[in-house]
PDB file of C-alpha atoms in Angstrom:
ATOM      1  CA  MET A   1       0.086   0.078  -0.086  1.00 89.00           C
ATOM      2  CA  SER A   2       0.886   3.276  -0.555  1.00 94.00           C
ATOM      3  CA  PRO A   3      -0.202   6.658   1.900  1.00 95.00           C
ATOM      4  CA  GLY A   4      -3.960   7.370   1.150  1.00 96.00           C
ATOM      5  CA  ASP A   5      -4.472   3.771  -0.200  1.00 97.00           C
ATOM      6  CA  VAL A   6      -7.708   2.117   1.110  1.00 98.00           C
ATOM      7  CA  ALA A   7      -7.955  -1.862   1.258  1.00 98.00           C
ATOM      8  CA  THR A   8     -10.377  -4.168   2.675  1.00 98.00           C
ATOM      9  CA  VAL A   9      -9.874  -6.546   5.419  1.00 97.00           C
ATOM     10  CA  GLU A  10     -11.135 -10.069   3.877  1.00 93.00           C
ATOM     11  CA  SER A  11     -11.352 -11.784   6.566  1.00 91.00           C
ATOM     12  CA  CYS A  12     -13.817  -9.250   8.314  1.00 96.00           C
ATOM     13  CA  THR A  13     -16.952  -8.057   7.209  1.00 96.00           C
ATOM     14  CA  ASP A  14     -17.264  -4.206   6.488  1.00 97.00           C
ATOM     15  CA  VAL A  15     -13.821  -3.605   7.628  1.00 98.00           C
ATOM     16  CA  HIS A  16     -11.439  -1.183   5.967  1.00 98.00           C
ATOM     17  CA  TYR A  17      -7.934   0.498   6.422  1.00 98.00           C
ATOM     18  CA  VAL A  18      -6.033   3.336   5.222  1.00 98.00           C
ATOM     19  CA  ASP A  19      -2.417   3.818   4.870  1.00 98.00           C
ATOM     20  CA  THR A  20      -1.976   7.298   6.529  1.00 96.00           C
ATOM     21  CA  GLY A  21       1.518   7.838   5.337  1.00 94.00           C
ATOM     22  CA  MET A  22       2.749   8.364   9.206  1.00 93.00           C
ATOM     23  CA  TYR A  23       6.278   9.529   9.498  1.00 91.00           C
ATOM     24  CA  ASP A  24       6.298   9.622   5.804  1.00 90.00           C
ATOM     25  CA  THR A  25       6.517   5.903   5.896  1.00 92.00           C
ATOM     26  CA  PRO A  26       4.315   3.717   3.740  1.00 93.00           C
ATOM     27  CA  GLY A  27       3.114   0.938   5.571  1.00 94.00           C
ATOM     28  CA  TYR A  28       3.414   2.212   8.939  1.00 95.00           C
ATOM     29  CA  GLY A  29       0.081   3.765   9.995  1.00 96.00           C
ATOM     30  CA  ALA A  30      -3.110   2.145   9.445  1.00 98.00           C
ATOM     31  CA  VAL A  31      -6.814   3.709  10.602  1.00 98.00           C
ATOM     32  CA  TYR A  32      -9.681   1.399  10.624  1.00 98.00           C
ATOM     33  CA  VAL A  33     -12.986   1.898   9.196  1.00 98.00           C
ATOM     34  CA  LEU A  34     -15.801  -0.193  10.291  1.00 98.00           C
ATOM     35  CA  ASP A  35     -18.944   0.523   8.027  1.00 98.00           C
ATOM     36  CA  ALA A  36     -21.198  -0.838  10.887  1.00 98.00           C
ATOM     37  CA  GLU A  37     -24.843   0.324  11.775  1.00 97.00           C
ATOM     38  CA  ARG A  38     -23.355   3.148  13.622  1.00 98.00           C
ATOM     39  CA  PRO A  39     -19.783   3.660  11.824  1.00 98.00           C
ATOM     40  CA  ALA A  40     -16.705   3.812  13.240  1.00 98.00           C
ATOM     41  CA  VAL A  41     -12.900   4.504  13.026  1.00 98.00           C
ATOM     42  CA  LEU A  42     -10.276   3.046  15.064  1.00 98.00           C
ATOM     43  CA  ASP A  43      -7.514   5.112  15.971  1.00 98.00           C
ATOM     44  CA  THR A  44      -6.847   8.334  14.121  1.00 97.00           C
ATOM     45  CA  GLY A  45      -3.123   8.795  13.019  1.00 94.00           C
ATOM     46  CA  ILE A  46      -1.235  11.700  14.176  1.00 93.00           C
ATOM     47  CA  GLY A  47      -3.385  13.918  12.694  1.00 91.00           C
ATOM     48  CA  THR A  48      -0.878  15.316  10.152  1.00 92.00           C
ATOM     49  CA  HIS A  49      -2.688  13.276   7.266  1.00 91.00           C
ATOM     50  CA  HIS A  50      -6.139  13.332   8.913  1.00 95.00           C
ATOM     51  CA  GLU A  51      -7.539  14.256   5.520  1.00 96.00           C
ATOM     52  CA  ARG A  52      -6.780  10.686   4.490  1.00 97.00           C
ATOM     53  CA  VAL A  53      -8.873   9.327   7.081  1.00 98.00           C
ATOM     54  CA  LEU A  54     -11.725  11.730   5.945  1.00 98.00           C
ATOM     55  CA  ASP A  55     -11.371  10.570   2.201  1.00 97.00           C
ATOM     56  CA  ALA A  56     -11.405   6.954   3.489  1.00 98.00           C
ATOM     57  CA  LEU A  57     -14.862   7.431   4.925  1.00 98.00           C
ATOM     58  CA  ASP A  58     -15.777   9.053   1.376  1.00 97.00           C
ATOM     59  CA  ARG A  59     -14.446   5.995  -0.353  1.00 97.00           C
ATOM     60  CA  VAL A  60     -16.353   3.411   1.933  1.00 97.00           C
ATOM     61  CA  GLY A  61     -19.338   5.694   1.758  1.00 97.00           C
ATOM     62  CA  ILE A  62     -19.934   6.940   4.937  1.00 98.00           C
ATOM     63  CA  ALA A  63     -20.947  10.371   5.350  1.00 98.00           C
ATOM     64  CA  ARG A  64     -18.806  12.533   7.713  1.00 97.00           C
ATOM     65  CA  ALA A  65     -22.163  13.305   9.724  1.00 97.00           C
ATOM     66  CA  ASP A  66     -22.944   9.585  10.145  1.00 98.00           C
ATOM     67  CA  LEU A  67     -19.564   8.820  11.759  1.00 98.00           C
ATOM     68  CA  ASP A  68     -20.836   7.544  14.841  1.00 98.00           C
ATOM     69  CA  ALA A  69     -17.891   6.636  17.204  1.00 98.00           C
ATOM     70  CA  ILE A  70     -13.838   7.783  16.805  1.00 98.00           C
ATOM     71  CA  VAL A  71     -12.193   4.939  19.431  1.00 98.00           C
ATOM     72  CA  CYS A  72      -8.703   5.822  20.195  1.00 98.00           C
ATOM     73  CA  SER A  73      -6.861   2.364  21.370  1.00 98.00           C
ATOM     74  CA  HIS A  74      -4.738   4.964  23.672  1.00 97.00           C
ATOM     75  CA  VAL A  75      -3.743   8.618  23.645  1.00 96.00           C
ATOM     76  CA  HIS A  76      -0.136   8.276  22.349  1.00 94.00           C
ATOM     77  CA  LEU A  77      -0.181  11.034  19.414  1.00 93.00           C
ATOM     78  CA  ASP A  78       0.344   8.273  16.647  1.00 93.00           C
ATOM     79  CA  HIS A  79      -2.956   6.596  17.859  1.00 96.00           C
ATOM     80  CA  ALA A  80      -5.036   9.790  18.770  1.00 96.00           C
ATOM     81  CA  GLY A  81      -3.416  12.885  17.569  1.00 95.00           C
ATOM     82  CA  GLY A  82      -5.698  13.219  15.115  1.00 96.00           C
ATOM     83  CA  ALA A  83      -8.910  12.632  17.370  1.00 97.00           C
ATOM     84  CA  GLY A  84      -9.760  16.472  17.714  1.00 97.00           C
ATOM     85  CA  HIS A  85      -9.190  17.280  14.155  1.00 97.00           C
ATOM     86  CA  LEU A  86     -11.886  14.228  12.990  1.00 98.00           C
ATOM     87  CA  ALA A  87     -14.169  15.210  15.677  1.00 98.00           C
ATOM     88  CA  GLU A  88     -14.218  18.719  14.263  1.00 97.00           C
ATOM     89  CA  ALA A  89     -15.195  17.457  10.605  1.00 97.00           C
ATOM     90  CA  CYS A  90     -17.318  14.439  11.992  1.00 98.00           C
ATOM     91  CA  PRO A  91     -19.814  16.411  14.345  1.00 97.00           C
ATOM     92  CA  ASN A  92     -22.272  13.658  15.648  1.00 98.00           C
ATOM     93  CA  ALA A  93     -19.054  11.506  16.559  1.00 98.00           C
ATOM     94  CA  ASP A  94     -18.316  10.542  19.963  1.00 98.00           C
ATOM     95  CA  VAL A  95     -14.768   9.579  21.160  1.00 98.00           C
ATOM     96  CA  TYR A  96     -13.885   7.034  22.986  1.00 98.00           C
ATOM     97  CA  VAL A  97     -10.977   6.472  25.169  1.00 98.00           C
ATOM     98  CA  HIS A  98      -9.867   4.813  28.237  1.00 98.00           C
ATOM     99  CA  GLU A  99     -10.549   6.760  31.420  1.00 98.00           C
ATOM    100  CA  ILE A 100      -6.777   7.205  32.181  1.00 97.00           C
ATOM    101  CA  GLY A 101      -6.260   8.940  28.660  1.00 96.00           C
ATOM    102  CA  ALA A 102      -9.331  11.249  28.477  1.00 97.00           C
ATOM    103  CA  PRO A 103      -8.158  14.146  30.132  1.00 96.00           C
ATOM    104  CA  HIS A 104      -5.605  14.218  27.334  1.00 96.00           C
ATOM    105  CA  LEU A 105      -7.601  14.105  24.791  1.00 97.00           C
ATOM    106  CA  VAL A 106      -9.578  17.110  26.342  1.00 97.00           C
ATOM    107  CA  ASP A 107      -6.511  19.321  27.241  1.00 96.00           C
ATOM    108  CA  PRO A 108      -3.230  17.503  25.416  1.00 93.00           C
ATOM    109  CA  SER A 109      -0.744  19.915  26.739  1.00 93.00           C
ATOM    110  CA  ASP A 110       0.985  17.433  28.883  1.00 91.00           C
ATOM    111  CA  LEU A 111       0.643  14.820  26.047  1.00 89.00           C
ATOM    112  CA  VAL A 112       2.546  17.127  23.628  1.00 92.00           C
ATOM    113  CA  ALA A 113       5.387  17.757  25.765  1.00 91.00           C
ATOM    114  CA  GLY A 114       5.739  14.135  26.672  1.00 87.00           C
ATOM    115  CA  THR A 115       5.710  13.174  23.155  1.00 87.00           C
ATOM    116  CA  LYS A 116       8.298  15.585  22.221  1.00 88.00           C
ATOM    117  CA  ARG A 117      10.472  13.841  24.844  1.00 85.00           C
ATOM    118  CA  ALA A 118       9.707  10.385  23.718  1.00 81.00           C
ATOM    119  CA  VAL A 119      10.065  10.665  19.876  1.00 82.00           C
ATOM    120  CA  GLY A 120      12.739  13.035  20.043  1.00 80.00           C
ATOM    121  CA  ASP A 121      13.483  14.315  16.350  1.00 80.00           C
ATOM    122  CA  GLN A 122      10.266  12.636  14.977  1.00 81.00           C
ATOM    123  CA  TRP A 123       8.247  15.336  16.289  1.00 89.00           C
ATOM    124  CA  ARG A 124       9.122  17.263  13.122  1.00 89.00           C
ATOM    125  CA  TYR A 125       6.189  14.684  10.951  1.00 90.00           C
ATOM    126  CA  TYR A 126       3.645  15.609  13.739  1.00 91.00           C
ATOM    127  CA  VAL A 127       0.939  18.602  14.099  1.00 91.00           C
ATOM    128  CA  ASP A 128      -0.337  20.006  17.205  1.00 92.00           C
ATOM    129  CA  PRO A 129      -3.877  18.244  18.580  1.00 94.00           C
ATOM    130  CA  GLU A 130      -6.917  19.665  18.373  1.00 95.00           C
ATOM    131  CA  PRO A 131      -8.600  19.461  21.785  1.00 96.00           C
ATOM    132  CA  VAL A 132     -11.563  17.386  21.783  1.00 97.00           C
ATOM    133  CA  PRO A 133     -14.532  19.166  23.592  1.00 96.00           C
ATOM    134  CA  GLU A 134     -15.228  17.113  26.820  1.00 96.00           C
ATOM    135  CA  GLY A 135     -18.673  16.381  26.546  1.00 97.00           C
ATOM    136  CA  ARG A 136     -18.210  14.469  23.182  1.00 98.00           C
ATOM    137  CA  VAL A 137     -15.621  12.204  25.454  1.00 98.00           C
ATOM    138  CA  VAL A 138     -16.703   8.749  26.369  1.00 98.00           C
ATOM    139  CA  GLU A 139     -14.537   7.045  28.928  1.00 98.00           C
ATOM    140  CA  LEU A 140     -13.902   3.511  28.731  1.00 98.00           C
ATOM    141  CA  ALA A 141     -12.803   0.941  31.456  1.00 98.00           C
ATOM    142  CA  ASP A 142     -12.201  -2.828  31.269  1.00 97.00           C
ATOM    143  CA  GLY A 143     -14.847  -4.475  29.947  1.00 98.00           C
ATOM    144  CA  ASP A 144     -16.936  -1.765  28.665  1.00 98.00           C
ATOM    145  CA  GLU A 145     -18.872  -2.014  25.606  1.00 98.00           C
ATOM    146  CA  ILE A 146     -19.194   0.003  22.452  1.00 98.00           C
ATOM    147  CA  ASP A 147     -22.422  -1.043  20.915  1.00 98.00           C
ATOM    148  CA  LEU A 148     -22.256  -0.182  16.986  1.00 98.00           C
ATOM    149  CA  GLY A 149     -25.637  -1.858  16.235  1.00 97.00           C
ATOM    150  CA  ASP A 150     -24.582  -4.918  14.279  1.00 96.00           C
ATOM    151  CA  ARG A 151     -21.416  -5.462  16.169  1.00 98.00           C
ATOM    152  CA  THR A 152     -20.247  -4.739  19.647  1.00 98.00           C
ATOM    153  CA  LEU A 153     -16.423  -3.824  20.399  1.00 98.00           C
ATOM    154  CA  THR A 154     -15.576  -4.716  24.048  1.00 98.00           C
ATOM    155  CA  ALA A 155     -12.810  -2.861  25.343  1.00 98.00           C
ATOM    156  CA  HIS A 156      -9.694  -4.778  27.635  1.00 98.00           C
ATOM    157  CA  HIS A 157      -7.575  -2.623  29.388  1.00 98.00           C
ATOM    158  CA  ALA A 158      -3.814  -3.502  28.251  1.00 97.00           C
ATOM    159  CA  PRO A 159      -1.328  -1.246  30.378  1.00 95.00           C
ATOM    160  CA  GLY A 160       1.982  -2.445  29.444  1.00 92.00           C
ATOM    161  CA  HIS A 161       2.825  -0.454  26.567  1.00 93.00           C
ATOM    162  CA  ALA A 162       0.916   2.486  28.146  1.00 92.00           C
ATOM    163  CA  PRO A 163      -1.384   2.935  31.370  1.00 94.00           C
ATOM    164  CA  HIS A 164      -4.439   4.342  29.120  1.00 96.00           C
ATOM    165  CA  GLN A 165      -4.192   1.459  26.266  1.00 97.00           C
ATOM    166  CA  VAL A 166      -6.939  -0.903  25.361  1.00 98.00           C
ATOM    167  CA  VAL A 167      -7.188  -3.454  23.011  1.00 98.00           C
ATOM    168  CA  LEU A 168     -11.119  -3.718  21.296  1.00 98.00           C
ATOM    169  CA  GLU A 169     -12.427  -7.382  20.649  1.00 98.00           C
ATOM    170  CA  ASP A 170     -15.166  -7.905  18.145  1.00 98.00           C
ATOM    171  CA  ASP A 171     -18.109 -10.199  18.373  1.00 97.00           C
ATOM    172  CA  ARG A 172     -19.049 -10.593  14.827  1.00 96.00           C
ATOM    173  CA  ASP A 173     -15.845 -11.466  12.942  1.00 96.00           C
ATOM    174  CA  GLY A 174     -13.730 -12.150  15.885  1.00 96.00           C
ATOM    175  CA  PHE A 175     -11.021  -9.918  15.308  1.00 98.00           C
ATOM    176  CA  VAL A 176      -8.881  -7.915  17.887  1.00 98.00           C
ATOM    177  CA  HIS A 177      -7.822  -4.475  17.339  1.00 98.00           C
ATOM    178  CA  ALA A 178      -4.087  -4.780  18.881  1.00 98.00           C
ATOM    179  CA  ALA A 179      -3.273  -1.290  19.764  1.00 97.00           C
ATOM    180  CA  ASP A 180       0.467  -1.757  20.558  1.00 97.00           C
ATOM    181  CA  ALA A 181      -0.110  -4.402  22.574  1.00 97.00           C
ATOM    182  CA  ALA A 182       1.030  -6.939  20.103  1.00 97.00           C
ATOM    183  CA  GLY A 183       3.866  -5.391  18.745  1.00 97.00           C
ATOM    184  CA  ILE A 184       4.648  -3.846  15.381  1.00 97.00           C
ATOM    185  CA  TRP A 185       3.791  -6.039  12.321  1.00 97.00           C
ATOM    186  CA  VAL A 186       5.971  -5.569   9.525  1.00 96.00           C
ATOM    187  CA  PRO A 187       4.140  -7.155   6.416  1.00 94.00           C
ATOM    188  CA  GLU A 188       7.176  -6.748   3.929  1.00 92.00           C
ATOM    189  CA  LEU A 189       9.087  -9.034   6.542  1.00 92.00           C
ATOM    190  CA  GLY A 190       6.149 -11.301   7.808  1.00 93.00           C
ATOM    191  CA  ASP A 191       7.488 -10.485  11.050  1.00 94.00           C
ATOM    192  CA  VAL A 192       6.605  -8.709  14.550  1.00 96.00           C
ATOM    193  CA  ARG A 193       8.972  -6.003  16.300  1.00 96.00           C
ATOM    194  CA  GLU A 194       9.194  -4.624  19.397  1.00 96.00           C
ATOM    195  CA  THR A 195       7.485  -1.488  20.727  1.00 96.00           C
ATOM    196  CA  SER A 196       9.090  -0.289  24.219  1.00 95.00           C
ATOM    197  CA  PRO A 197       8.544   3.763  24.073  1.00 91.00           C
ATOM    198  CA  PRO A 198       9.625   5.733  26.889  1.00 90.00           C
ATOM    199  CA  PRO A 199       8.287   6.605  29.578  1.00 87.00           C
ATOM    200  CA  ASN A 200       5.492   3.856  30.526  1.00 88.00           C
ATOM    201  CA  PHE A 201       6.883   0.659  28.738  1.00 92.00           C
ATOM    202  CA  ASP A 202       6.872  -2.585  31.369  1.00 93.00           C
ATOM    203  CA  LEU A 203       7.843  -5.755  30.207  1.00 95.00           C
ATOM    204  CA  ASP A 204       5.970  -8.052  32.317  1.00 95.00           C
ATOM    205  CA  ASP A 205       2.875  -5.808  31.959  1.00 95.00           C
ATOM    206  CA  CYS A 206       3.320  -6.168  28.047  1.00 96.00           C
ATOM    207  CA  LEU A 207       3.857 -10.099  28.130  1.00 97.00           C
ATOM    208  CA  ASP A 208       0.348 -10.095  30.417  1.00 97.00           C
ATOM    209  CA  ASP A 209      -1.059  -7.848  27.571  1.00 97.00           C
ATOM    210  CA  VAL A 210       0.018 -10.445  25.138  1.00 97.00           C
ATOM    211  CA  ALA A 211      -1.636 -13.344  27.300  1.00 97.00           C
ATOM    212  CA  THR A 212      -4.731 -11.080  27.490  1.00 97.00           C
ATOM    213  CA  ILE A 213      -4.941 -10.895  23.842  1.00 98.00           C
ATOM    214  CA  ARG A 214      -4.145 -14.846  23.204  1.00 97.00           C
ATOM    215  CA  ASP A 215      -7.166 -15.424  25.943  1.00 97.00           C
ATOM    216  CA  LEU A 216      -9.642 -13.484  23.716  1.00 97.00           C
ATOM    217  CA  ASP A 217      -8.842 -16.390  21.091  1.00 96.00           C
ATOM    218  CA  PRO A 218      -8.696 -13.947  18.219  1.00 98.00           C
ATOM    219  CA  ASP A 219      -9.124 -14.885  14.709  1.00 96.00           C
ATOM    220  CA  VAL A 220      -7.792 -11.820  13.165  1.00 98.00           C
ATOM    221  CA  LEU A 221      -5.550  -9.480  14.440  1.00 98.00           C
ATOM    222  CA  LEU A 222      -5.644  -5.728  13.302  1.00 98.00           C
ATOM    223  CA  TYR A 223      -2.772  -3.927  13.562  1.00 98.00           C
ATOM    224  CA  PRO A 224      -2.250   0.070  13.560  1.00 98.00           C
ATOM    225  CA  HIS A 225       1.411  -0.411  12.624  1.00 97.00           C
ATOM    226  CA  PHE A 226       0.691  -2.089  10.256  1.00 97.00           C
ATOM    227  CA  GLY A 227      -2.529  -4.026   8.782  1.00 97.00           C
ATOM    228  CA  PRO A 228      -4.539  -7.282   9.465  1.00 98.00           C
ATOM    229  CA  VAL A 229      -3.381 -10.610  10.547  1.00 98.00           C
ATOM    230  CA  SER A 230      -5.775 -13.504  10.089  1.00 95.00           C
ATOM    231  CA  GLU A 231      -3.013 -16.190   9.335  1.00 93.00           C
ATOM    232  CA  GLY A 232      -1.227 -18.066  12.326  1.00 95.00           C
ATOM    233  CA  VAL A 233      -2.456 -15.510  14.789  1.00 97.00           C
ATOM    234  CA  ASP A 234      -1.072 -17.638  18.142  1.00 96.00           C
ATOM    235  CA  ALA A 235       2.181 -17.747  16.311  1.00 97.00           C
ATOM    236  CA  VAL A 236       2.457 -14.296  15.904  1.00 97.00           C
ATOM    237  CA  LEU A 237       1.541 -13.722  19.551  1.00 97.00           C
ATOM    238  CA  ASP A 238       4.023 -16.243  20.960  1.00 97.00           C
ATOM    239  CA  ASP A 239       6.599 -14.652  18.526  1.00 97.00           C
ATOM    240  CA  TYR A 240       6.088 -11.270  20.066  1.00 97.00           C
ATOM    241  CA  ALA A 241       6.489 -12.624  23.824  1.00 97.00           C
ATOM    242  CA  THR A 242       9.617 -13.849  22.742  1.00 97.00           C
ATOM    243  CA  THR A 243      10.830 -11.071  20.271  1.00 96.00           C
ATOM    244  CA  LEU A 244      10.110  -8.437  23.281  1.00 96.00           C
ATOM    245  CA  THR A 245      11.875 -10.709  26.121  1.00 96.00           C
ATOM    246  CA  GLU A 246      14.899 -11.095  23.829  1.00 97.00           C
ATOM    247  CA  TRP A 247      14.809  -7.121  23.149  1.00 97.00           C
ATOM    248  CA  VAL A 248      15.102  -6.193  26.960  1.00 97.00           C
ATOM    249  CA  ASP A 249      17.930  -8.869  27.441  1.00 97.00           C
ATOM    250  CA  ARG A 250      19.898  -7.285  24.421  1.00 97.00           C
ATOM    251  CA  VAL A 251      19.344  -3.873  25.635  1.00 97.00           C
ATOM    252  CA  ARG A 252      20.372  -4.873  29.126  1.00 97.00           C
ATOM    253  CA  GLU A 253      23.302  -6.572  27.982  1.00 97.00           C
ATOM    254  CA  LYS A 254      24.837  -3.829  25.712  1.00 97.00           C
ATOM    255  CA  ARG A 255      24.211  -1.401  28.399  1.00 97.00           C
ATOM    256  CA  ALA A 256      26.501  -3.402  30.762  1.00 96.00           C
ATOM    257  CA  GLU A 257      28.760  -3.513  28.046  1.00 96.00           C
ATOM    258  CA  LEU A 258      29.137  -0.144  26.851  1.00 96.00           C
ATOM    259  CA  ASP A 259      28.176   1.605  30.022  1.00 94.00           C
ATOM    260  CA  ASP A 260      27.018   4.364  28.222  1.00 95.00           C
ATOM    261  CA  ASP A 261      22.956   4.737  27.073  1.00 95.00           C
ATOM    262  CA  GLU A 262      23.612   7.201  24.208  1.00 95.00           C
ATOM    263  CA  ALA A 263      26.029   4.592  22.768  1.00 97.00           C
ATOM    264  CA  VAL A 264      23.749   1.937  23.157  1.00 97.00           C
ATOM    265  CA  GLU A 265      20.824   3.709  21.649  1.00 95.00           C
ATOM    266  CA  SER A 266      23.211   4.501  18.469  1.00 95.00           C
ATOM    267  CA  TYR A 267      24.420   1.035  18.488  1.00 97.00           C
ATOM    268  CA  PHE A 268      20.985  -0.501  17.935  1.00 96.00           C
ATOM    269  CA  ALA A 269      19.873   2.337  15.466  1.00 94.00           C
ATOM    270  CA  GLU A 270      22.783   1.683  13.324  1.00 93.00           C
ATOM    271  CA  ARG A 271      22.374  -2.186  12.969  1.00 93.00           C
ATOM    272  CA  THR A 272      18.499  -2.354  12.237  1.00 94.00           C
ATOM    273  CA  ASP A 273      17.355  -4.174   9.513  1.00 92.00           C
ATOM    274  CA  LEU A 274      14.173  -2.140   9.079  1.00 93.00           C
ATOM    275  CA  ASP A 275      15.570   0.391   6.736  1.00 91.00           C
ATOM    276  CA  ALA A 276      15.123  -2.422   4.081  1.00 91.00           C
ATOM    277  CA  VAL A 277      11.025  -1.871   4.366  1.00 92.00           C
ATOM    278  CA  TRP A 278      11.365   1.781   5.969  1.00 92.00           C
ATOM    279  CA  PRO A 279      13.132   5.091   5.013  1.00 90.00           C
ATOM    280  CA  ALA A 280      16.454   5.050   6.796  1.00 90.00           C
ATOM    281  CA  HIS A 281      15.683   8.260   8.908  1.00 85.00           C
ATOM    282  CA  LYS A 282      12.476   6.182  10.326  1.00 89.00           C
ATOM    283  CA  ALA A 283      14.118   2.863  10.916  1.00 92.00           C
ATOM    284  CA  ALA A 284      16.733   4.417  13.176  1.00 91.00           C
ATOM    285  CA  GLU A 285      14.169   7.013  14.937  1.00 90.00           C
ATOM    286  CA  GLU A 286      12.367   3.842  15.827  1.00 91.00           C
ATOM    287  CA  VAL A 287      14.914   1.668  16.842  1.00 94.00           C
ATOM    288  CA  ALA A 288      16.557   4.926  19.049  1.00 93.00           C
ATOM    289  CA  MET A 289      12.822   5.333  20.565  1.00 92.00           C
ATOM    290  CA  ASN A 290      12.200   1.656  21.627  1.00 95.00           C
ATOM    291  CA  VAL A 291      16.097   1.657  22.983  1.00 96.00           C
ATOM    292  CA  ARG A 292      15.191   4.861  25.334  1.00 94.00           C
ATOM    293  CA  GLY A 293      12.023   2.841  26.325  1.00 93.00           C
ATOM    294  CA  ALA A 294      13.887  -0.299  27.450  1.00 95.00           C
ATOM    295  CA  LEU A 295      16.353   1.510  29.387  1.00 96.00           C
ATOM    296  CA  VAL A 296      14.108   3.700  31.485  1.00 93.00           C
ATOM    297  CA  ALA A 297      12.218   0.715  32.523  1.00 93.00           C
ATOM    298  CA  LEU A 298      15.553  -1.052  33.188  1.00 94.00           C
ATOM    299  CA  ASP A 299      16.603   1.936  35.706  1.00 93.00           C
ATOM    300  CA  ARG A 300      12.729   1.434  37.131  1.00 88.00           C
ATOM    301  CA  GLY A 301      13.278  -2.387  37.506  1.00 87.00           C
ATOM    302  CA  ASN A 302      10.250  -2.991  35.098  1.00 77.00           C
ATOM    303  CA  ALA A 303      12.493  -5.162  32.581  1.00 74.00           C
TER     304      ALA A 303
END
């Protein structure tokens, strides 16, 4: 896919996704469009190219006034940065988010400051988020349901990646929108990669989140990064648990060897193979961010 392309999730009913071109990188950021009785979008992207999500609604045949639900899996800006922009363009849509993250959609100032610290040079790809009116925010807790008429989404709290993260279980097609709880799916490699951003990454909680998804027995994983996975779902989840554990071990060992966190960050960023599928700038910046998160978790004793 290329930025702006819209595809159908073949193993699901009336589920589509658009490549938002996040970070000027194709095949990295996906927003899902559910053409349900009460139409919904799952996640919003960083907001920089929110018009691609609106164009996807047009292509699927959903009028902007008919969009009923904007569901943010968590409030990291690569998932919720476009919420205010979409809410403004789709005036009848409620915005659903975990209760811990809700205040950050109403007043995103602290979130912006934290994101700038976490993503470093990648901030140049962002746009400042628009606040979401408080009266349009619907807070989610573990087990809450979102009724879309002909399908229901159940939110399951998955705090390892971020304390405000939920995964969404569908009762119609058996998909789970995995947020960042099942890693980064790289379709060109057919492989799942770690995501461990600062400041909240917690290895044990992340492994618990993988178990939460496994217990839901999904038929399909919908990855915001990137695309649907409908074959070998159990194996992908197992691989992610292994990948994440081995990743933290590698960072721990390299820190002990180099005794310099900046050198550890550079070591991994300069040796990634993701530059074979993503632009070199994105590949290196992604890895460096994940190193920083793992190091913070090690300092806290959460890895």
